[in-house]
Short mmCIF file of N, CA and C in Angstrom, two decimals:
data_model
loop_
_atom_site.label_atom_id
_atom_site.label_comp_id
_atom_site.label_asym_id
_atom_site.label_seq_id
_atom_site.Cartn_x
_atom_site.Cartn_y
_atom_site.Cartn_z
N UNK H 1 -4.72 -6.06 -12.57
CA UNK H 1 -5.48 -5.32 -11.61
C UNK H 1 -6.18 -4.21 -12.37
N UNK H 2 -7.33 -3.82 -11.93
CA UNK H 2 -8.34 -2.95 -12.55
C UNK H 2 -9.28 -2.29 -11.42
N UNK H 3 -9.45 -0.63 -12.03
CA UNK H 3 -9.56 0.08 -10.88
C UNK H 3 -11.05 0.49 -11.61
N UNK H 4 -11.99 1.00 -10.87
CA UNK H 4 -13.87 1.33 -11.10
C UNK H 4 -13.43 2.74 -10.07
N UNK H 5 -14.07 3.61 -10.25
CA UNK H 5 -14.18 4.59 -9.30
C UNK H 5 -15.93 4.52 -9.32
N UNK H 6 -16.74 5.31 -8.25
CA UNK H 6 -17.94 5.20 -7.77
C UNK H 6 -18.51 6.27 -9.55
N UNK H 7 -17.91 6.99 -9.87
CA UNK H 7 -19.02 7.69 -11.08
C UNK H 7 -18.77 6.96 -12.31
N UNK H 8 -18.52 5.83 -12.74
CA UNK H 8 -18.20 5.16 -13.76
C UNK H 8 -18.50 3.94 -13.58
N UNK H 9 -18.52 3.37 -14.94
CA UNK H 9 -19.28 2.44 -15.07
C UNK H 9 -17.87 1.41 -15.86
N UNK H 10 -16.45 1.77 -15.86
CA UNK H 10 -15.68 1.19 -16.73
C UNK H 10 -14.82 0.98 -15.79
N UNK H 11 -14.18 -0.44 -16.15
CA UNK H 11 -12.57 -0.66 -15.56
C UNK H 11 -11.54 -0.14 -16.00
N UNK H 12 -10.93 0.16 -15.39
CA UNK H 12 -9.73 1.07 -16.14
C UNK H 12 -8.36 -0.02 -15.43
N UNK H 13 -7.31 -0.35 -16.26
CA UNK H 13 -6.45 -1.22 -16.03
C UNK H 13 -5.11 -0.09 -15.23
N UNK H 14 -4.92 -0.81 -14.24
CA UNK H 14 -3.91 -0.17 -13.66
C UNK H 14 -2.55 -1.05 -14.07
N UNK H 15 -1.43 -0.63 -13.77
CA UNK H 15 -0.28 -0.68 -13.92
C UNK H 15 0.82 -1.21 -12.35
N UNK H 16 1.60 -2.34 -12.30
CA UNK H 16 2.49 -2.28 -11.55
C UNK H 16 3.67 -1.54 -11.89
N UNK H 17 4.12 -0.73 -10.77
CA UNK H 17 5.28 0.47 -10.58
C UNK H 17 6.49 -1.01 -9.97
N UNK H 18 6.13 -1.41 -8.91
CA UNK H 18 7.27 -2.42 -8.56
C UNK H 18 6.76 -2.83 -7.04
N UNK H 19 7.17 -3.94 -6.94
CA UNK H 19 6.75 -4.81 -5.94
C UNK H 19 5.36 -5.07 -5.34
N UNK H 20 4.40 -4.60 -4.27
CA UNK H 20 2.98 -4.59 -4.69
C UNK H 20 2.56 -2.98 -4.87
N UNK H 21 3.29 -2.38 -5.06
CA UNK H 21 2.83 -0.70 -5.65
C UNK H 21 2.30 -0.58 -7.24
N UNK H 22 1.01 -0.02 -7.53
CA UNK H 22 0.43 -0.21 -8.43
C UNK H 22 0.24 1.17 -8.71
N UNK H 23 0.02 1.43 -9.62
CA UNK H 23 -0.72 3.17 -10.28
C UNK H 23 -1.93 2.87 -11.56
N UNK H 24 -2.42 3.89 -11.13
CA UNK H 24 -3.28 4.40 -12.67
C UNK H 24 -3.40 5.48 -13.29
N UNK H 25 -3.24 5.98 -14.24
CA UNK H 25 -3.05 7.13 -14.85
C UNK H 25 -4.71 8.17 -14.96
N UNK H 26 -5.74 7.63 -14.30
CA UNK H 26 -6.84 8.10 -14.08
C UNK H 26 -6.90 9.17 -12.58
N UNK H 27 -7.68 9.91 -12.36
CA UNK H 27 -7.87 10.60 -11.49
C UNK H 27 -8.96 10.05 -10.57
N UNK H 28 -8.41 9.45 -9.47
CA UNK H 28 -9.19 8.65 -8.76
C UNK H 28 -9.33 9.30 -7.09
N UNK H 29 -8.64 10.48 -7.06
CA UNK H 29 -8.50 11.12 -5.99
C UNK H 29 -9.78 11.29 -4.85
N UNK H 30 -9.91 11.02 -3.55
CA UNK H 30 -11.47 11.61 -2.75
C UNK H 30 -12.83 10.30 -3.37
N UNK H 31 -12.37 9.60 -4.38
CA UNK H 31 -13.74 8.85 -4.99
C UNK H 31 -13.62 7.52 -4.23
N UNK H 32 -15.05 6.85 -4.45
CA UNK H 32 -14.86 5.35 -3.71
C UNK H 32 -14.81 4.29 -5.01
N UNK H 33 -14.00 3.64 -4.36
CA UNK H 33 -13.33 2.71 -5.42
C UNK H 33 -13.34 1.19 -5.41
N UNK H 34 -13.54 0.53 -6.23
CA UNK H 34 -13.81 -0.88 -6.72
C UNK H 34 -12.14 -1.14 -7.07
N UNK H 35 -12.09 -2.40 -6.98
CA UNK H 35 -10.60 -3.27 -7.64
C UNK H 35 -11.29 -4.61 -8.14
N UNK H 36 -10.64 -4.84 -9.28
CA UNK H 36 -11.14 -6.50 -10.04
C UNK H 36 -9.15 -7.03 -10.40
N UNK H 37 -8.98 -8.61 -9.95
CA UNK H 37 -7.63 -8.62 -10.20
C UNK H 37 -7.97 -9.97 -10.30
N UNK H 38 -7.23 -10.43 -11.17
CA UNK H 38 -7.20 -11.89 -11.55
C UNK H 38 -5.59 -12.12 -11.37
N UNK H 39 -5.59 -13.25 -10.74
CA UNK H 39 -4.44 -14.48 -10.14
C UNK H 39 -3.84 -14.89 -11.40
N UNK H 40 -2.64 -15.47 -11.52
CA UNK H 40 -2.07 -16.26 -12.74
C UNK H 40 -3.26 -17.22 -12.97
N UNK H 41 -3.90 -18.21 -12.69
CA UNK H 41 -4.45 -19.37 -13.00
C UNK H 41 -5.94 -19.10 -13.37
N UNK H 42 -5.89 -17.15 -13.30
CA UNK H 42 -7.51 -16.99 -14.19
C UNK H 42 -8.37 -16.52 -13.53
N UNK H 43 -8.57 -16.72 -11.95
CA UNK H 43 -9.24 -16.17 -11.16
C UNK H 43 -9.03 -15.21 -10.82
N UNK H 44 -10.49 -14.70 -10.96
CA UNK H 44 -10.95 -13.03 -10.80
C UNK H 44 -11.49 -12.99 -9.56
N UNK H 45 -10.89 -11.79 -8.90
CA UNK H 45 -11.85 -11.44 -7.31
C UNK H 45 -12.88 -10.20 -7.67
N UNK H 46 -13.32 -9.43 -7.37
CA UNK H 46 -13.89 -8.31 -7.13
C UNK H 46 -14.11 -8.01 -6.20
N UNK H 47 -13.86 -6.36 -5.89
CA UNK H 47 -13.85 -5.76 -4.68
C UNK H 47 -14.38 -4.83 -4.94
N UNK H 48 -16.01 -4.34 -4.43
CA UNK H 48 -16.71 -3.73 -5.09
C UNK H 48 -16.65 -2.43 -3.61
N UNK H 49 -16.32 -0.92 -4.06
CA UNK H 49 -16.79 -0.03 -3.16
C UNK H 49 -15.89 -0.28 -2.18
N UNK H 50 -14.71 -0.94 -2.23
CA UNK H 50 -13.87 -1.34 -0.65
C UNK H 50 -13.15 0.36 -0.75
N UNK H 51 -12.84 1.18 -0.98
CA UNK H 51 -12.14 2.33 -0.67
C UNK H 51 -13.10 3.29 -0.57
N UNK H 52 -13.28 4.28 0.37
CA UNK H 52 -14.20 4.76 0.94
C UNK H 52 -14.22 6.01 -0.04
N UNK H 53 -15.17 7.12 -0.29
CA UNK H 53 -15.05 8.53 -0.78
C UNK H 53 -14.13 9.24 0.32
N UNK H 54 -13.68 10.09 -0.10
CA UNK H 54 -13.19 11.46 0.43
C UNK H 54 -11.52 10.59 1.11
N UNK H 55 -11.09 9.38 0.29
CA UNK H 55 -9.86 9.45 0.92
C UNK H 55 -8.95 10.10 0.90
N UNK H 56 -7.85 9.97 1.35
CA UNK H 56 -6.66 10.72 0.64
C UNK H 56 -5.58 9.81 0.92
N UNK H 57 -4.28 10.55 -0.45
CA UNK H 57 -2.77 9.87 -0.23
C UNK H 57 -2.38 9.87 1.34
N UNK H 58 -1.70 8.89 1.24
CA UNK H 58 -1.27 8.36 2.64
C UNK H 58 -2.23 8.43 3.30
N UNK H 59 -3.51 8.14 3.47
CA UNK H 59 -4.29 7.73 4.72
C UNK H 59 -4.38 6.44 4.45
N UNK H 60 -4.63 5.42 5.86
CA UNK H 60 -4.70 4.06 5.79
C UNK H 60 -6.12 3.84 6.42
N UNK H 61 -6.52 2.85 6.39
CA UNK H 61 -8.00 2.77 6.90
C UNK H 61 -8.24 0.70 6.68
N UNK H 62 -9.28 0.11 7.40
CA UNK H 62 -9.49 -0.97 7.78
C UNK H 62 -10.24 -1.50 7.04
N UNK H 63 -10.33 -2.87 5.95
CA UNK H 63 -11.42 -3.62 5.76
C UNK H 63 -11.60 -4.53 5.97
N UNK H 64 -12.66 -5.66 6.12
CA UNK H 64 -12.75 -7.08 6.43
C UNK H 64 -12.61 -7.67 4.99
N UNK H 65 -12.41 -7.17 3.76
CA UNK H 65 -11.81 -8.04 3.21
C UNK H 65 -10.41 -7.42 2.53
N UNK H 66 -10.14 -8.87 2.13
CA UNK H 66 -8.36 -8.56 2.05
C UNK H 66 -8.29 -9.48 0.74
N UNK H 67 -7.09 -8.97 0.10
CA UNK H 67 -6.70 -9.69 -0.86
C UNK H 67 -5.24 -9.81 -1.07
#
């Protein structure tokens, strides 16, 4: 799994903590955010802009796509 924030132009590889809880050691706080994650068998999704600006920890919020 790999995290884009909206002012960058780079993936930055995130980390599993345990079970589907993930982290990144980047400061991604309030920004809108991209995810790229590839499946065991190679396939890559992209999720471009799915996390909105100005979120915050623990808020939950709705998208039509899912992964």
């Amino acid at each position: 799994m790999d995290v884009k924030s909206n002012d960058s132009e780079d993936w930055m590889p995130m980390a599993r903590n345990w079970g589907a809880n993930w982290h990144s050691l980047a400061n991604l706080s309030g920004k809108m955010l991209s995810f790229r994650l590839t499946n065991t068998d190679g396939h890559t999704l992209v999720f471009n802009d799915i996390v909105p600006k100005g979120w915050t920890f623990g808020q939950s919020f709705v998208s039509k796509l899912q992964f």
